[in-house]
GROMACS .gro file of C-alpha atoms in nm:
model
  392
    1MET     CA    1  -5.741   0.085   7.817
    2SER     CA    2  -5.873  -0.054   8.148
    3ALA     CA    3  -6.175  -0.216   7.980
    4ALA     CA    4  -5.960  -0.357   7.703
    5SER     CA    5  -5.709  -0.500   7.947
    6CYS     CA    6  -5.988  -0.693   8.122
    7LEU     CA    7  -6.091  -0.865   7.798
    8LEU     CA    8  -5.772  -0.902   7.597
    9THR     CA    9  -5.400  -0.921   7.667
   10GLU     CA   10  -5.161  -0.688   7.484
   11ASP     CA   11  -5.036  -0.978   7.270
   12GLN     CA   12  -5.387  -1.018   7.131
   13PHE     CA   13  -5.371  -0.669   6.978
   14LEU     CA   14  -5.084  -0.785   6.754
   15CYS     CA   15  -5.133  -0.894   6.393
   16SER     CA   16  -4.928  -1.210   6.336
   17ILE     CA   17  -4.848  -1.104   5.980
   18CYS     CA   18  -4.713  -0.748   6.026
   19LEU     CA   19  -4.634  -0.791   6.398
   20ASP     CA   20  -4.790  -0.452   6.468
   21VAL     CA   21  -5.108  -0.340   6.644
   22PHE     CA   22  -5.421  -0.418   6.442
   23THR     CA   23  -5.532  -0.175   6.173
   24ASP     CA   24  -5.890  -0.243   6.054
   25PRO     CA   25  -5.892  -0.592   6.216
   26VAL     CA   26  -6.098  -0.869   6.055
   27THR     CA   27  -6.192  -1.214   6.189
   28ILE     CA   28  -6.176  -1.503   5.942
   29PRO     CA   29  -6.398  -1.818   5.977
   30CYS     CA   30  -6.143  -2.011   6.184
   31GLY     CA   31  -6.155  -1.735   6.450
   32HIS     CA   32  -5.811  -1.578   6.401
   33ASN     CA   33  -5.774  -1.202   6.359
   34PHE     CA   34  -5.557  -1.005   6.116
   35CYS     CA   35  -5.526  -0.658   5.970
   36LYS     CA   36  -5.759  -0.642   5.672
   37THR     CA   37  -5.481  -0.524   5.441
   38CYS     CA   38  -5.238  -0.792   5.564
   39ILE     CA   39  -5.467  -1.092   5.508
   40THR     CA   40  -5.591  -0.953   5.177
   41LYS     CA   41  -5.235  -0.926   5.044
   42GLN     CA   42  -5.156  -1.272   5.182
   43TRP     CA   43  -5.445  -1.430   4.993
   44ASP     CA   44  -5.391  -1.225   4.677
   45LYS     CA   45  -5.046  -1.374   4.626
   46ASN     CA   46  -5.147  -1.736   4.700
   47VAL     CA   47  -5.366  -1.973   4.500
   48ARG     CA   48  -5.544  -2.105   4.811
   49CYS     CA   49  -5.701  -1.905   5.091
   50GLN     CA   50  -5.537  -2.040   5.405
   51CYS     CA   51  -5.515  -1.915   5.764
   52PRO     CA   52  -5.152  -1.809   5.835
   53ASN     CA   53  -5.188  -1.932   6.194
   54CYS     CA   54  -5.379  -2.264   6.195
   55LYS     CA   55  -5.326  -2.339   5.824
   56LYS     CA   56  -5.698  -2.411   5.769
   57ILE     CA   57  -5.790  -2.392   5.400
   58PHE     CA   58  -6.108  -2.218   5.282
   59ASN     CA   59  -6.248  -2.346   4.954
   60THR     CA   60  -6.433  -2.020   4.901
   61ARG     CA   61  -6.260  -1.694   4.976
   62PRO     CA   62  -6.425  -1.552   5.290
   63GLU     CA   63  -6.580  -1.208   5.278
   64LEU     CA   64  -6.389  -0.981   5.512
   65GLN     CA   65  -6.567  -0.745   5.749
   66VAL     CA   66  -6.395  -0.520   6.004
   67ASN     CA   67  -6.443  -0.647   6.360
   68THR     CA   68  -6.556  -0.326   6.523
   69PHE     CA   69  -6.508  -0.457   6.875
   70ILE     CA   70  -6.142  -0.546   6.827
   71SER     CA   71  -6.095  -0.227   6.624
   72GLU     CA   72  -6.218  -0.018   6.918
   73MET     CA   73  -5.999  -0.211   7.162
   74ALA     CA   74  -5.694  -0.160   6.938
   75ALA     CA   75  -5.772   0.214   6.914
   76GLN     CA   76  -5.793   0.238   7.294
   77PHE     CA   77  -5.465   0.050   7.323
   78ARG     CA   78  -5.293   0.293   7.085
   79GLN     CA   79  -5.433   0.591   7.275
   80SER     CA   80  -5.315   0.449   7.607
   81ALA     CA   81  -4.968   0.380   7.465
   82GLN     CA   82  -4.945   0.737   7.334
   83GLN     CA   83  -5.045   0.875   7.674
   84ARG     CA   84  -4.778   0.666   7.845
   85ALA     CA   85  -4.523   0.784   7.590
   86SER     CA   86  -4.623   1.146   7.648
   87SER     CA   87  -4.599   1.118   8.027
   88SER     CA   88  -4.266   0.934   8.026
   89SER     CA   89  -4.093   1.140   7.755
   90SER     CA   90  -4.028   1.424   8.000
   91GLU     CA   91  -3.843   1.181   8.228
   92GLN     CA   92  -3.626   1.045   7.946
   93GLN     CA   93  -3.315   1.214   7.813
   94VAL     CA   94  -3.327   1.416   7.494
   95SER     CA   95  -3.076   1.287   7.239
   96LYS     CA   96  -2.754   1.492   7.243
   97PRO     CA   97  -2.494   1.528   6.966
   98GLY     CA   98  -2.301   1.202   6.939
   99GLU     CA   99  -2.586   0.997   7.092
  100VAL     CA  100  -2.818   0.772   6.891
  101PRO     CA  101  -3.170   0.923   6.867
  102CYS     CA  102  -3.497   0.732   6.865
  103ASP     CA  103  -3.614   0.681   6.506
  104VAL     CA  104  -3.982   0.672   6.606
  105CYS     CA  105  -4.000   0.996   6.807
  106THR     CA  106  -4.153   1.290   6.622
  107GLY     CA  107  -4.054   1.643   6.714
  108THR     CA  108  -3.807   1.620   7.002
  109LYS     CA  109  -3.590   1.311   6.955
  110LEU     CA  110  -3.526   1.114   7.275
  111LYS     CA  111  -3.214   0.912   7.340
  112ALA     CA  112  -3.238   0.558   7.202
  113LEU     CA  113  -3.215   0.274   7.453
  114LYS     CA  114  -3.189  -0.017   7.209
  115SER     CA  115  -3.164  -0.087   6.836
  116CYS     CA  116  -3.355  -0.372   6.673
  117LEU     CA  117  -3.167  -0.579   6.413
  118VAL     CA  118  -3.494  -0.708   6.265
  119CYS     CA  119  -3.676  -0.375   6.234
  120LEU     CA  120  -3.347  -0.187   6.171
  121VAL     CA  121  -3.484   0.087   6.397
  122SER     CA  122  -3.355   0.247   6.719
  123TYR     CA  123  -3.606   0.295   7.004
  124CYS     CA  124  -3.627   0.514   7.314
  125GLU     CA  125  -3.759   0.360   7.637
  126THR     CA  126  -4.122   0.433   7.552
  127HIS     CA  127  -4.118   0.306   7.195
  128LEU     CA  128  -3.913   0.002   7.298
  129GLU     CA  129  -4.197  -0.126   7.524
  130PRO     CA  130  -4.378  -0.331   7.254
  131HIS     CA  131  -4.054  -0.524   7.193
  132LEU     CA  132  -4.043  -0.612   7.563
  133THR     CA  133  -4.409  -0.705   7.613
  134MET     CA  134  -4.549  -0.845   7.286
  135SER     CA  135  -4.461  -1.205   7.209
  136GLY     CA  136  -4.414  -1.148   6.837
  137LEU     CA  137  -4.168  -0.863   6.894
  138LYS     CA  138  -3.990  -1.034   7.183
  139ARG     CA  139  -3.826  -1.265   6.929
  140HIS     CA  140  -3.647  -0.969   6.768
  141GLN     CA  141  -3.276  -0.924   6.842
  142LEU     CA  142  -3.199  -0.607   7.040
  143ILE     CA  143  -2.853  -0.453   7.077
  144ASP     CA  144  -2.710  -0.138   7.233
  145PRO     CA  145  -2.813   0.162   7.023
  146VAL     CA  146  -2.607   0.220   6.709
  147GLU     CA  147  -2.638   0.453   6.411
  148ASN     CA  148  -2.656   0.340   6.050
  149LEU     CA  149  -2.805   0.000   6.128
  150GLU     CA  150  -2.818  -0.099   5.760
  151GLY     CA  151  -2.444  -0.041   5.731
  152ARG     CA  152  -2.380  -0.268   6.033
  153MET     CA  153  -2.555  -0.565   5.876
  154CYS     CA  154  -2.377  -0.823   5.658
  155THR     CA  155  -2.512  -0.771   5.306
  156LYS     CA  156  -2.450  -1.137   5.223
  157HIS     CA  157  -2.601  -1.310   5.528
  158ASP     CA  158  -2.820  -1.033   5.676
  159LYS     CA  159  -2.654  -1.078   6.017
  160LEU     CA  160  -2.492  -0.827   6.252
  161LEU     CA  161  -2.130  -0.740   6.172
  162GLU     CA  162  -1.992  -0.817   6.517
  163LEU     CA  163  -1.648  -0.960   6.428
  164PHE     CA  164  -1.338  -0.825   6.255
  165CYS     CA  165  -1.127  -1.027   6.011
  166LYS     CA  166  -0.763  -0.920   6.054
  167THR     CA  167  -0.661  -1.120   5.748
  168ASP     CA  168  -0.887  -0.926   5.510
  169GLN     CA  169  -0.916  -0.613   5.730
  170MET     CA  170  -1.296  -0.607   5.721
  171CYS     CA  171  -1.601  -0.650   5.945
  172VAL     CA  172  -1.775  -0.987   5.921
  173CYS     CA  173  -2.072  -1.170   6.075
  174MET     CA  174  -2.077  -1.510   6.247
  175LEU     CA  175  -2.174  -1.692   5.926
  176CYS     CA  176  -1.883  -1.531   5.741
  177THR     CA  177  -1.637  -1.697   5.983
  178VAL     CA  178  -1.784  -2.038   5.903
  179LEU     CA  179  -1.783  -1.989   5.525
  180ASP     CA  180  -1.569  -1.727   5.349
  181HIS     CA  181  -1.334  -1.647   5.641
  182LYS     CA  182  -1.309  -1.993   5.795
  183THR     CA  183  -0.929  -2.006   5.844
  184HIS     CA  184  -0.875  -1.633   5.893
  185ASP     CA  185  -0.765  -1.448   6.206
  186VAL     CA  186  -1.093  -1.316   6.348
  187VAL     CA  187  -1.145  -1.116   6.669
  188PRO     CA  188  -1.450  -0.950   6.829
  189LEU     CA  189  -1.525  -0.617   6.666
  190LYS     CA  190  -1.522  -0.438   7.003
  191GLU     CA  191  -1.171  -0.568   7.076
  192GLU     CA  192  -1.041  -0.442   6.742
  193TYR     CA  193  -1.222  -0.112   6.794
  194GLU     CA  194  -1.061  -0.059   7.134
  195GLY     CA  195  -0.718  -0.141   6.989
  196LYS     CA  196  -0.761   0.100   6.698
  197LYS     CA  197  -0.898   0.365   6.932
  198ALA     CA  198  -0.591   0.338   7.157
  199GLU     CA  199  -0.360   0.350   6.855
  200LEU     CA  200  -0.533   0.659   6.716
  201GLY     CA  201  -0.523   0.822   7.059
  202LYS     CA  202  -0.147   0.768   7.078
  203ARG     CA  203  -0.101   0.902   6.725
  204ASP     CA  204  -0.318   1.203   6.802
  205ALA     CA  205  -0.105   1.279   7.108
  206GLU     CA  206   0.210   1.261   6.894
  207ILE     CA  207   0.057   1.493   6.634
  208GLN     CA  208  -0.053   1.740   6.901
  209GLN     CA  209   0.299   1.737   7.043
  210MET     CA  210   0.444   1.797   6.697
  211ILE     CA  211   0.199   2.083   6.638
  212GLN     CA  212   0.300   2.238   6.970
  213LYS     CA  213   0.668   2.220   6.872
  214ARG     CA  214   0.589   2.383   6.537
  215ARG     CA  215   0.397   2.660   6.712
  216LEU     CA  216   0.692   2.725   6.944
  217LYS     CA  217   0.926   2.732   6.644
  218ILE     CA  218   0.698   2.976   6.462
  219GLN     CA  219   0.685   3.193   6.772
  220GLU     CA  220   1.065   3.192   6.790
  221MET     CA  221   1.083   3.292   6.422
  222LYS     CA  222   0.832   3.572   6.480
  223CYS     CA  223   1.040   3.700   6.771
  224SER     CA  224   1.355   3.680   6.558
  225VAL     CA  225   1.187   3.872   6.275
  226GLU     CA  226   1.062   4.130   6.522
  227LEU     CA  227   1.412   4.175   6.665
  228SER     CA  228   1.558   4.206   6.313
  229LYS     CA  229   1.294   4.465   6.228
  230LYS     CA  230   1.373   4.661   6.543
  231ASP     CA  231   1.745   4.648   6.463
  232ALA     CA  232   1.675   4.763   6.107
  233ASP     CA  233   1.451   5.044   6.230
  234ARG     CA  234   1.722   5.145   6.477
  235GLU     CA  235   1.983   5.158   6.198
  236ILE     CA  236   1.752   5.360   5.976
  237ALA     CA  237   1.676   5.598   6.260
  238ALA     CA  238   2.047   5.636   6.331
  239GLY     CA  239   2.119   5.676   5.963
  240VAL     CA  240   2.328   5.430   5.761
  241GLN     CA  241   2.614   5.617   5.597
  242VAL     CA  242   2.717   5.517   5.245
  243PHE     CA  243   3.051   5.662   5.150
  244ASN     CA  244   3.041   5.852   4.824
  245ASN     CA  245   3.397   5.770   4.718
  246PRO     CA  246   3.525   5.819   4.360
  247GLU     CA  247   3.510   5.444   4.283
  248ARG     CA  248   3.136   5.419   4.350
  249PHE     CA  249   2.872   5.447   4.075
  250ASN     CA  250   2.595   5.663   4.218
  251THR     CA  251   2.310   5.639   3.963
  252CYS     CA  252   2.350   5.311   3.774
  253ALA     CA  253   2.326   4.947   3.886
  254CYS     CA  254   2.674   4.860   3.761
  255VAL     CA  255   3.016   4.758   3.890
  256LEU     CA  256   3.375   4.699   3.779
  257ALA     CA  257   3.560   4.377   3.847
  258LYS     CA  258   3.819   4.383   4.123
  259GLN     CA  259   4.098   4.257   3.897
  260SER     CA  260   4.242   4.478   3.623
  261PHE     CA  261   4.454   4.409   3.314
  262SER     CA  262   4.718   4.621   3.142
  263SER     CA  263   4.870   4.371   2.896
  264GLY     CA  264   4.811   4.041   2.720
  265ARG     CA  265   4.477   3.881   2.644
  266PHE     CA  266   4.189   3.786   2.869
  267TYR     CA  267   3.844   3.633   2.832
  268TYR     CA  268   3.537   3.588   3.050
  269GLU     CA  269   3.177   3.473   3.007
  270VAL     CA  270   2.856   3.609   3.158
  271GLN     CA  271   2.515   3.440   3.168
  272VAL     CA  272   2.244   3.690   3.069
  273LYS     CA  273   1.954   3.441   3.048
  274GLU     CA  274   1.602   3.578   3.125
  275LYS     CA  275   1.719   3.938   3.159
  276THR     CA  276   1.552   4.232   2.985
  277LYS     CA  277   1.839   4.478   3.034
  278TRP     CA  278   2.217   4.449   3.077
  279ASP     CA  279   2.554   4.611   2.991
  280LEU     CA  280   2.879   4.418   2.934
  281GLY     CA  281   3.230   4.508   2.830
  282VAL     CA  282   3.547   4.668   2.966
  283ALA     CA  283   3.626   5.013   3.102
  284ARG     CA  284   3.948   5.203   3.174
  285GLU     CA  285   4.043   5.297   3.526
  286SER     CA  286   3.981   5.672   3.493
  287ILE     CA  287   3.616   5.658   3.378
  288ASN     CA  288   3.353   5.891   3.520
  289ARG     CA  289   3.130   5.701   3.762
  290LYS     CA  290   2.893   5.978   3.864
  291GLY     CA  291   2.563   6.088   3.710
  292HIS     CA  292   2.451   5.977   3.365
  293LEU     CA  293   2.703   5.746   3.197
  294LYS     CA  294   2.797   5.752   2.829
  295LEU     CA  295   2.914   5.404   2.738
  296TYR     CA  296   3.137   5.499   2.444
  297PRO     CA  297   3.510   5.450   2.370
  298GLN     CA  298   3.580   5.824   2.394
  299ASP     CA  299   3.446   5.806   2.750
  300GLY     CA  300   3.652   5.499   2.837
  301TYR     CA  301   3.389   5.226   2.778
  302TRP     CA  302   3.388   4.946   2.520
  303THR     CA  303   3.049   4.782   2.569
  304ILE     CA  304   2.740   4.626   2.419
  305TRP     CA  305   2.399   4.631   2.586
  306LEU     CA  306   2.040   4.507   2.581
  307ARG     CA  307   1.731   4.721   2.632
  308ASN     CA  308   1.359   4.628   2.640
  309SER     CA  309   1.436   4.254   2.601
  310ILE     CA  310   1.495   4.279   2.223
  311GLU     CA  311   1.707   4.586   2.143
  312TYR     CA  312   2.080   4.508   2.124
  313ARG     CA  313   2.335   4.787   2.067
  314ALA     CA  314   2.709   4.842   2.065
  315GLY     CA  315   2.844   5.163   2.217
  316ALA     CA  316   3.053   5.265   1.914
  317GLY     CA  317   2.983   5.636   1.962
  318PRO     CA  318   2.715   5.679   1.840
  319SER     CA  319   2.561   5.342   1.925
  320VAL     CA  320   2.513   5.077   1.658
  321ARG     CA  321   2.202   4.858   1.646
  322LEU     CA  322   2.288   4.489   1.639
  323SER     CA  323   2.083   4.235   1.443
  324LEU     CA  324   2.108   3.896   1.612
  325LYS     CA  325   1.954   3.572   1.487
  326CYS     CA  326   1.869   3.463   1.840
  327ARG     CA  327   1.886   3.599   2.192
  328PRO     CA  328   2.218   3.503   2.351
  329GLU     CA  329   2.193   3.338   2.692
  330LYS     CA  330   2.566   3.356   2.761
  331VAL     CA  331   2.798   3.628   2.629
  332GLY     CA  332   3.176   3.585   2.600
  333VAL     CA  333   3.405   3.891   2.615
  334PHE     CA  334   3.758   3.867   2.466
  335VAL     CA  335   4.021   4.142   2.498
  336ASP     CA  336   4.364   4.162   2.329
  337TYR     CA  337   4.533   4.459   2.498
  338GLU     CA  338   4.825   4.496   2.255
  339GLU     CA  339   4.610   4.450   1.942
  340GLY     CA  340   4.348   4.698   2.067
  341LEU     CA  341   4.067   4.441   2.023
  342VAL     CA  342   3.747   4.388   2.222
  343SER     CA  343   3.512   4.117   2.086
  344PHE     CA  344   3.176   3.988   2.206
  345TYR     CA  345   3.044   3.638   2.129
  346ASP     CA  346   2.723   3.438   2.162
  347VAL     CA  347   2.881   3.143   2.347
  348ASP     CA  348   2.611   2.885   2.276
  349ALA     CA  349   2.584   2.975   1.907
  350ALA     CA  350   2.964   3.022   1.873
  351ALA     CA  351   2.888   3.342   1.679
  352LEU     CA  352   3.052   3.684   1.685
  353ILE     CA  353   2.822   3.960   1.805
  354TYR     CA  354   3.043   4.267   1.765
  355SER     CA  355   3.410   4.375   1.776
  356PHE     CA  356   3.584   4.700   1.864
  357THR     CA  357   3.911   4.716   1.663
  358GLY     CA  358   4.201   4.958   1.651
  359CYS     CA  359   4.155   5.062   2.011
  360CYS     CA  360   4.435   5.242   2.190
  361PHE     CA  361   4.463   5.124   2.549
  362THR     CA  362   4.694   5.325   2.777
  363GLN     CA  363   4.540   5.253   3.117
  364LYS     CA  364   4.435   4.952   3.316
  365LEU     CA  365   4.116   4.785   3.190
  366TYR     CA  366   3.846   4.642   3.418
  367PRO     CA  367   3.561   4.407   3.320
  368TYR     CA  368   3.238   4.609   3.336
  369PHE     CA  369   2.897   4.470   3.438
  370GLY     CA  370   2.561   4.649   3.437
  371SER     CA  371   2.268   4.440   3.563
  372GLY     CA  372   1.998   4.704   3.512
  373ARG     CA  373   1.720   4.782   3.759
  374ASN     CA  374   1.474   4.519   3.877
  375ASP     CA  375   1.180   4.672   3.685
  376GLY     CA  376   0.909   4.510   3.899
  377ASP     CA  377   1.078   4.167   3.887
  378LYS     CA  378   1.081   4.168   3.506
  379ASN     CA  379   1.461   4.200   3.519
  380SER     CA  380   1.523   4.014   3.844
  381ALA     CA  381   1.746   3.742   3.695
  382PRO     CA  382   2.113   3.781   3.796
  383LEU     CA  383   2.422   3.821   3.583
  384ILE     CA  384   2.626   3.506   3.643
  385ILE     CA  385   2.998   3.549   3.577
  386SER     CA  386   3.209   3.248   3.480
  387PRO     CA  387   3.572   3.226   3.598
  388PHE     CA  388   3.818   3.420   3.384
  389ASN     CA  389   4.044   3.228   3.148
  390PHE     CA  390   4.365   3.402   3.058
  391THR     CA  391   4.597   3.352   2.763
  392GLU     CA  392   4.932   3.522   2.789
   0.00000   0.00000   0.00000
């Protein structure tokens, strides 16, 4: 490059059409030099052959021959520039995550020093040099390095989006403020950015504080569960005694109501919706509550029941299969003690399901409820008992 620098300045290696170092340079009759491809395309799209620099018109299209001297000088200039780039790259910082890389670097990407709004390219220190030394490139607008240069340009005016319109909540360029956003509230983009950044930082701190509180609450709940588990384990280890008194059923999931009746009439309703198994009715005080139960009048039970979701029976001794038009969701039980009557109704359909008649009651009667076992959650719905209504 030393020989070339004695003859030509660096600006003279620049094609005025593409603003890049000559490629296959040619000299036209007026003495100006261009890349062969650049001037050929320029003349192909125009009717007249004219010099782009001095505007001289050639009546006959000149024959283009590569100027070997300038071509060699341009090649030496490129080689020298590459050597300088190679020697200085080790001194420059390699682009880290979050930093803008040089778009020209091949292999290891160096940290960009500037971004060009004309070229829409970011340059490291080495590749930025032509923009600082060559007159054609000096006219380009350089800014601090940014990513996604195309997205930072106004699509309407092809200018940098450096302002923020608070009225429309959008980024705008200088021309936008004169035309479409003339009367709007506009501030520098950096000012709006700093404000939003501070707001997000405050919100992030609040969220982190809330997360910390939630974590402490979860930890408290875990400790509480652990204590409950330890207490439960302690009770199991100590043994929890269940008294096997005469009033307790020991094999079936069933109970008697607390209140009994020995005269008059009484009525209650039970919701049996979504259950696959249940028993309902009344039972005398002296029934057997241990082992397998026989739900028949001779054993002190006047009941109906459901099995397998669809099989309804009345415990008439032997049991009687009941044919129902629809599955009852609420069953009403009516008892007339003196008449010896126990009747069951589908409350919603207002239809009689079954009646025990001619019964002889001599003891107290208790409402009887059998919920059936859970059966893997298939029969997990509860029996819901409505308040008793009495008629004397």
